[in-house]
Coordinates of C-alpha atoms in Angstrom, one line a residue:
L870 CA -0.1 -0.1 -0.1
N871 CA 1.4 3.3 -1.0
S872 CA 0.9 6.6 0.5
C873 CA -1.5 7.6 -2.4
D874 CA -3.7 4.7 -1.8
A875 CA -3.7 5.2 1.9
L876 CA -4.6 8.9 1.0
A877 CA -7.3 7.9 -1.3
W878 CA -8.7 5.4 1.3
A879 CA -8.8 8.0 3.9
R880 CA -11.1 10.2 1.8
V881 CA -13.4 7.4 1.1
M882 CA -13.9 6.6 4.9
T883 CA -14.3 10.0 6.0
G884 CA -16.8 10.7 3.4
I885 CA -19.0 7.9 4.5
P886 CA -19.9 9.5 7.7
V887 CA -20.5 12.9 6.3
T888 CA -22.7 11.2 3.6
A889 CA -24.6 9.3 6.1
A890 CA -24.9 12.4 8.4
V891 CA -26.3 14.4 5.6
T892 CA -28.6 11.6 4.5
L893 CA -30.2 11.2 8.0
L894 CA -30.4 15.1 8.5
T895 CA -32.4 15.3 5.3
W896 CA -34.7 12.4 6.1
F897 CA -35.2 13.9 9.6
A898 CA -35.9 17.3 8.2
T899 CA -38.4 16.0 5.4
S900 CA -40.1 13.7 7.9
R901 CA -40.8 16.6 10.4
L902 CA -42.0 19.0 7.4
T903 CA -44.4 16.4 6.3
K904 CA -46.0 15.5 9.8
R905 CA -46.2 19.1 10.5
S906 CA -48.1 19.2 7.0
E907 CA -50.3 16.5 7.8
R908 CA -51.2 17.8 11.0
R909 CA -52.2 21.3 9.6
K910 CA -54.2 19.5 7.0
E911 CA -56.2 17.8 10.0
L912 CA -56.6 21.0 11.8
L913 CA -58.0 22.9 8.8
S914 CA -60.3 19.8 8.1
K915 CA -61.8 20.0 11.9
I916 CA -62.1 23.8 11.5
D917 CA -64.0 23.4 8.1
K918 CA -66.1 20.7 9.7
L919 CA -67.2 22.6 12.8
C920 CA -67.7 25.9 10.7
G921 CA -70.0 23.8 8.7
Q922 CA -71.8 22.6 11.5
V923 CA -72.5 26.2 12.7
D924 CA -73.8 27.0 9.4
D925 CA -76.1 24.0 9.4
I926 CA -77.5 24.9 12.8
H927 CA -77.9 28.6 11.8
K928 CA -80.1 27.5 8.8
L929 CA -82.3 24.9 11.0
A930 CA -82.6 27.7 13.7
Y931 CA -83.8 30.2 10.8
Q932 CA -85.9 27.4 9.2
Y933 CA -87.7 26.8 12.8
H934 CA -88.1 30.6 13.8
T935 CA -89.5 31.8 10.5
N936 CA -92.0 28.8 9.7
E937 CA -95.5 30.1 9.9
S938 CA -96.2 27.2 12.5
K939 CA -94.1 25.5 15.1
D940 CA -92.3 22.6 13.7
Q941 CA -91.3 19.6 16.1
G942 CA -89.2 18.0 13.7
V943 CA -87.0 21.1 13.2
E944 CA -86.9 21.9 17.1
S945 CA -85.5 18.2 17.7
E946 CA -83.3 18.4 14.7
T947 CA -81.5 21.5 16.0
H948 CA -81.2 20.0 19.6
V949 CA -79.6 17.0 18.4
R950 CA -77.2 19.1 15.9
L951 CA -76.6 21.5 19.0
Q952 CA -75.5 18.3 20.9
I953 CA -73.3 16.7 18.4
F954 CA -71.7 20.2 17.7
A955 CA -70.8 20.8 21.3
A956 CA -69.2 17.2 21.5
D957 CA -67.3 17.7 18.3
L958 CA -66.2 21.0 19.2
K959 CA -64.8 19.8 22.9
L960 CA -63.0 16.7 20.9
A961 CA -61.2 19.2 18.6
N962 CA -59.8 20.8 21.4
L963 CA -59.4 24.3 20.0
L964 CA -60.8 26.5 22.6
D965 CA -60.2 26.4 26.3
M966 CA -63.0 24.9 28.4
E967 CA -64.2 28.4 29.7
Q968 CA -64.4 30.0 26.1
M969 CA -66.0 27.0 24.8
T970 CA -68.4 27.0 27.3
S971 CA -69.5 30.5 27.0
L972 CA -69.7 30.4 23.1
L973 CA -71.8 27.1 23.4
I974 CA -74.3 29.0 26.0
G975 CA -74.6 32.1 23.9
L976 CA -75.5 29.9 20.8
R977 CA -78.0 27.7 22.6
R978 CA -79.7 30.9 24.1
A979 CA -79.8 32.7 20.8
I980 CA -81.6 30.0 19.3
T981 CA -83.6 28.4 22.0
L982 CA -84.2 31.0 24.8
R983 CA -87.3 32.6 23.3
N984 CA -90.0 31.0 20.8
F985 CA -88.9 27.3 21.5
E986 CA -91.3 25.1 23.9
T987 CA -93.7 28.1 24.1
S988 CA -97.3 27.7 23.9
N989 CA -97.8 31.0 21.7
F990 CA -95.3 30.5 18.9
S991 CA -95.0 33.3 16.5
P992 CA -92.9 33.3 13.0
K993 CA -90.3 35.9 13.1
R994 CA -89.3 38.2 10.2
P995 CA -85.8 38.9 9.1
N996 CA -85.1 41.9 11.1
D997 CA -86.4 40.3 14.0
R998 CA -84.0 40.6 17.4
L999 CA -84.1 36.8 17.7
L1000 CA -82.8 36.3 14.5
K1001 CA -80.0 39.0 14.8
G1002 CA -79.0 37.2 18.0
I1003 CA -78.7 34.1 16.4
D1004 CA -76.7 35.7 13.7
E1005 CA -74.1 37.2 16.2
A1006 CA -73.8 34.0 18.2
C1007 CA -73.0 32.1 15.0
E1008 CA -70.6 34.6 13.7
K1009 CA -68.8 34.8 17.1
L1010 CA -68.4 31.0 17.5
K1011 CA -67.0 30.6 13.7
K1012 CA -64.9 33.8 14.3
S1013 CA -63.2 31.8 17.5
I1014 CA -62.7 28.6 15.7
D1015 CA -61.4 30.1 12.6
E1016 CA -58.8 32.1 14.3
F1017 CA -56.9 28.6 14.5
R1018 CA -56.8 28.6 10.6
H1019 CA -54.2 31.4 10.9
S1020 CA -52.3 30.1 13.8

């Protein structure tokens, strides 16, 4: 073995750990970015689902309160959708418990406080205070959820 051969082998042997380290670092960075992207997609999917549920509840509440007569089916469906939404919101774990509870109470009150389970049902008009309260509660809830889209 002459000195040129020994020098060539030394270069090859020192290159292997560097190549392995670069490969390992590249894999680690790619893996981490992929996982972060997947978590972000899951978060956006949760946000879209929750906002869609708020929209559905909003439509049902409007349908119930603007009908000419009390509709027990729409009333029941609204209650069920509110319960499902509350469970999904809790599972999403986007809002702290106090904020989530406050927003859900606000939404329930806006939708069911007046005109639900009363003997003197009366249809509401588009500029009615009850419908405006529903709009405000739904928008407040969607805004709170949607804030996580940009975080």
